[in-house]
Tab-separated table of C-alpha atoms in Angstrom:
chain	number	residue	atom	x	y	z
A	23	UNK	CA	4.961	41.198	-69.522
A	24	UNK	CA	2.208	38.713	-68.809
A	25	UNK	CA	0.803	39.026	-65.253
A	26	UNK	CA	-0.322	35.647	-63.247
A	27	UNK	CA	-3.771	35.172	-62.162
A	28	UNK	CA	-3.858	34.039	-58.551
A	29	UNK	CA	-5.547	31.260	-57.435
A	30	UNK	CA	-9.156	31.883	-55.549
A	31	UNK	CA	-10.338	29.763	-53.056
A	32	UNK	CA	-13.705	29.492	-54.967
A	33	UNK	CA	-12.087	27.145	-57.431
A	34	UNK	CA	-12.182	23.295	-57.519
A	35	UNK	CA	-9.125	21.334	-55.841
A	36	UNK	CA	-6.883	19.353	-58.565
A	37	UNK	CA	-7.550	16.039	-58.803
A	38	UNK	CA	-7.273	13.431	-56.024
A	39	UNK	CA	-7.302	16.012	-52.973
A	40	UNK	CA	-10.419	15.051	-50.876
A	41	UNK	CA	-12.652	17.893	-49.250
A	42	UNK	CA	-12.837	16.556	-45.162
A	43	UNK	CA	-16.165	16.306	-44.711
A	44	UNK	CA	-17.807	15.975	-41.094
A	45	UNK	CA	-20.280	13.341	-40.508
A	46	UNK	CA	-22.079	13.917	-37.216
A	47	UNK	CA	-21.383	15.911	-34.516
A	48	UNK	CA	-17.893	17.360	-34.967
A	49	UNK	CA	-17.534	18.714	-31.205
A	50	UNK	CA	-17.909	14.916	-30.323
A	51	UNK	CA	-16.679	12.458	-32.701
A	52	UNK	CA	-15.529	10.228	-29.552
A	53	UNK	CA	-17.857	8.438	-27.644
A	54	UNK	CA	-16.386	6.968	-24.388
A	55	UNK	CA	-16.802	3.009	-24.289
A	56	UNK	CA	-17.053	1.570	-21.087
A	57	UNK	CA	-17.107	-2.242	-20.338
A	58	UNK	CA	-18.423	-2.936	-16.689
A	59	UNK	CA	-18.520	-5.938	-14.381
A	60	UNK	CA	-22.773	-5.251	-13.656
A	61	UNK	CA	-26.126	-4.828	-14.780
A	62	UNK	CA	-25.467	-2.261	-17.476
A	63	UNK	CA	-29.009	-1.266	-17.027
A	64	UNK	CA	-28.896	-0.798	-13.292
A	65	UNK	CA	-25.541	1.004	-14.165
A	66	UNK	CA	-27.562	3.616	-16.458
A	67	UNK	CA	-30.102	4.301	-14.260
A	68	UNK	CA	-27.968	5.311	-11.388
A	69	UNK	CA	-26.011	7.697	-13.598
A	70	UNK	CA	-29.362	9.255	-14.800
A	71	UNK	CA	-30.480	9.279	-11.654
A	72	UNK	CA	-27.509	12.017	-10.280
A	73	UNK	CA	-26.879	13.573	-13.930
A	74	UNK	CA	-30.350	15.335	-14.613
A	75	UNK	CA	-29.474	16.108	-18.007
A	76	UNK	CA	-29.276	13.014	-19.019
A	77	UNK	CA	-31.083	10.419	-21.802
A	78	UNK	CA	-31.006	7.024	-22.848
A	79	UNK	CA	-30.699	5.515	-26.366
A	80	UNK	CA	-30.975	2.477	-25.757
A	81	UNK	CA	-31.064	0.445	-22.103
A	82	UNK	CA	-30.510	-2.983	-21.361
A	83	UNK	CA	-28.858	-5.452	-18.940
A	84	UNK	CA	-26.060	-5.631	-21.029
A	85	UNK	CA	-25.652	-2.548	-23.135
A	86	UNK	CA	-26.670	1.028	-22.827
A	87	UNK	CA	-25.953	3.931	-24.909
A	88	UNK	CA	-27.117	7.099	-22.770
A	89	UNK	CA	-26.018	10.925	-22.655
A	90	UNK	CA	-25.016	12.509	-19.010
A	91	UNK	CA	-24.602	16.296	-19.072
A	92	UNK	CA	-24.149	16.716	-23.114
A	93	UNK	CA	-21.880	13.895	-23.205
A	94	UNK	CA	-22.761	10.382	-24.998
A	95	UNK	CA	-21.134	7.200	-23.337
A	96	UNK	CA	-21.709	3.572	-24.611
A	97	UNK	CA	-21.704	0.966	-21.693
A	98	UNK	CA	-21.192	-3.027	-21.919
A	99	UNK	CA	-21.198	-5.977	-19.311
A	100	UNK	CA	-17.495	-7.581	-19.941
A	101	UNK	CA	-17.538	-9.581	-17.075
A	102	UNK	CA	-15.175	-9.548	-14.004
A	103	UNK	CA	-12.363	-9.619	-16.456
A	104	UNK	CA	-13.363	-5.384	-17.119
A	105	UNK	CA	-11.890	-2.870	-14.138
A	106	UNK	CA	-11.414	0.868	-14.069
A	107	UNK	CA	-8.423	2.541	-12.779
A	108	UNK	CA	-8.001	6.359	-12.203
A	109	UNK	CA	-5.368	6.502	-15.269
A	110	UNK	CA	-8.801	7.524	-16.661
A	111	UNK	CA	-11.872	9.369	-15.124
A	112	UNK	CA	-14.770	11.683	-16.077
A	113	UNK	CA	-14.156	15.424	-14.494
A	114	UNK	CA	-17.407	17.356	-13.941
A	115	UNK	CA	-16.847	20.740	-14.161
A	116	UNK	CA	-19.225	22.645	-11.401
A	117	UNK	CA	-18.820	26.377	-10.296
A	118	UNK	CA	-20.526	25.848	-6.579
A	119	UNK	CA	-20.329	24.187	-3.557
A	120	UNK	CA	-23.554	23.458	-3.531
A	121	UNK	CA	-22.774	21.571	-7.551
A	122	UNK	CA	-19.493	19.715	-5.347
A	123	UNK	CA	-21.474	18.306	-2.601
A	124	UNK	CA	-24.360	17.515	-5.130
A	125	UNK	CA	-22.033	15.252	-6.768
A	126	UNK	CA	-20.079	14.072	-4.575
A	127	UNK	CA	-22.561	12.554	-2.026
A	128	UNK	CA	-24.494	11.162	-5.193
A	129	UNK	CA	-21.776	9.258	-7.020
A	130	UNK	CA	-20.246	8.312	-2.906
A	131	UNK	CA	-24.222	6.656	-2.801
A	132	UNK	CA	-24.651	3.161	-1.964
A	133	UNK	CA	-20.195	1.956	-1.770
A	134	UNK	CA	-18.101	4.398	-3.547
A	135	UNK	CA	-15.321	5.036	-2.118
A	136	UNK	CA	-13.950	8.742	-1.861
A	137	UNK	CA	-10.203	9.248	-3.002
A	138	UNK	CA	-8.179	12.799	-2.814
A	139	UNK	CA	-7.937	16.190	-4.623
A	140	UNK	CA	-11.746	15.549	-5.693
A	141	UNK	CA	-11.521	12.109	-7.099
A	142	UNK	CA	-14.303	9.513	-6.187
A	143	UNK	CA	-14.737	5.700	-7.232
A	144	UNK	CA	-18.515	4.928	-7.989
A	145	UNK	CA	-20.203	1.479	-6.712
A	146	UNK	CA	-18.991	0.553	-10.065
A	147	UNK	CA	-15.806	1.460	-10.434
A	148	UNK	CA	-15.337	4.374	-12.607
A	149	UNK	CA	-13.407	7.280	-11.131
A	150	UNK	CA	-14.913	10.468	-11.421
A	151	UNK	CA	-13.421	14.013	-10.298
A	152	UNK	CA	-15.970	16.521	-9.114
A	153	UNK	CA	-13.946	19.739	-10.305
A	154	UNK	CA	-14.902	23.752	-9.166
A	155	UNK	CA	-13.443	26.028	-11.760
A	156	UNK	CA	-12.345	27.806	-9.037
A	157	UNK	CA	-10.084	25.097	-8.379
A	158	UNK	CA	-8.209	24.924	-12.007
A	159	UNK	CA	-8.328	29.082	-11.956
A	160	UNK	CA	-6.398	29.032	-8.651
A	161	UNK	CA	-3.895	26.474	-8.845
A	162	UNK	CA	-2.798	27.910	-12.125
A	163	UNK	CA	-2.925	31.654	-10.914
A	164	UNK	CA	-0.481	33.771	-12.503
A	165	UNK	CA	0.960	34.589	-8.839
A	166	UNK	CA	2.910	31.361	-8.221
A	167	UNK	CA	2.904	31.829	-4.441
A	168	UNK	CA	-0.947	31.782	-4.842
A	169	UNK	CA	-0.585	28.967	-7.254
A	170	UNK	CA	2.039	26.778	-4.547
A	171	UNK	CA	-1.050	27.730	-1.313
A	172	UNK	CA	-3.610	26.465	-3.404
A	173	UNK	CA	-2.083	23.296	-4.738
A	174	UNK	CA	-0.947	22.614	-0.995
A	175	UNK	CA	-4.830	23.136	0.097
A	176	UNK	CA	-6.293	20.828	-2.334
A	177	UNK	CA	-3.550	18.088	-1.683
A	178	UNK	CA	-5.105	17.721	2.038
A	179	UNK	CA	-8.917	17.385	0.715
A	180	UNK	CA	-10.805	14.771	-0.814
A	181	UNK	CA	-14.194	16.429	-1.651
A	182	UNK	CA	-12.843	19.800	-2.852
A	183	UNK	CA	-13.925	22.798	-0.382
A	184	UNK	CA	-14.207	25.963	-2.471
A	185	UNK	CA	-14.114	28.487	1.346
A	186	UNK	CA	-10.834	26.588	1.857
A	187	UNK	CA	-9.013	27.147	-1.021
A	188	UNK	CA	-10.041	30.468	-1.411
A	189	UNK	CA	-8.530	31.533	2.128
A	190	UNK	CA	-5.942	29.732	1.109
A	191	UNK	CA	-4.489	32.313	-1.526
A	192	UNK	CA	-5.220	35.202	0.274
């Protein structure tokens, strides 16, 4: 009785099956695109100027390719015709209060306009949701009573107060 070989995974693929091969970055093949009503440049500089680890790639009134935290975001001047809504915003994850207010107040600078449960509109538009982990950890606790108190505490906040929803679980 003949016995099969099995296959080994050191072997070529038949014929016609492609290997997927990643160019770049794999942990960030998407790159936001933003198109603004301003100075794209004037835009950039205020985002660098509150995210500290931040770069630029390339910087000009109308385009700007720049990295805030890790994360890479192209940026365009559309014209008036271009508006954010809050169907989409950036969360920054922070684990102090110290990291909310930081945020907060800076992104609030010069007309944005504050918004509830810890989402903010810049001067420019974009929404932006200044998250504690605490937050996400407690409104998902595994005790839903605990889960329900702290849900019910963040609904009556705009800038998220970490003291606050902590009492409120216990």
């Amino acid at each position: 009785m003949a016995v099969a070989k099995k296959k080994t995974s050191s072997q070529k693929p038949k014929s016609g099956v492609k290997k997927v091969e990643y160019i770049g970055s794999p942990t960030q093949s998407i790159t936001p695109f933003l198109m603004f009503n301003a100075n794209i440049e004037e835009v950039a500089k205020f985002y660098k100027s509150i995210f500290k680890k931040s770069k630029f790639l390339i910087v000009n009134p109308t385009q700007a390719e720049f990295i805030l935290n890790g994360q890479k975001f192209f940026a365009f001047n559309g014209g008036p015709g271009f508006q954010f809504s809050w169907g989409v915003s950036f969360m920054i994850s922070v684990e102090t209060q110290k990291e909310v207010d930081y945020y907060w107040n800076g992104l609030l600078a010069d007309g944005g306009k504050e918004s509830m449960c810890g989402w903010l509109q810049d001067k420019f538009g974009m929404w932006w949701q200044v998250t504690p982990k605490i937050l996400l950890q407690l409104i998902s606790h595994p005790d839903p009573v605990k889960a329900e108190r702290a849900q019910e505490a963040m609904l009556k906040m705009h800038k998220i107060d970490i003291a606050a929803l902590k009492a409120a679980v216990v």
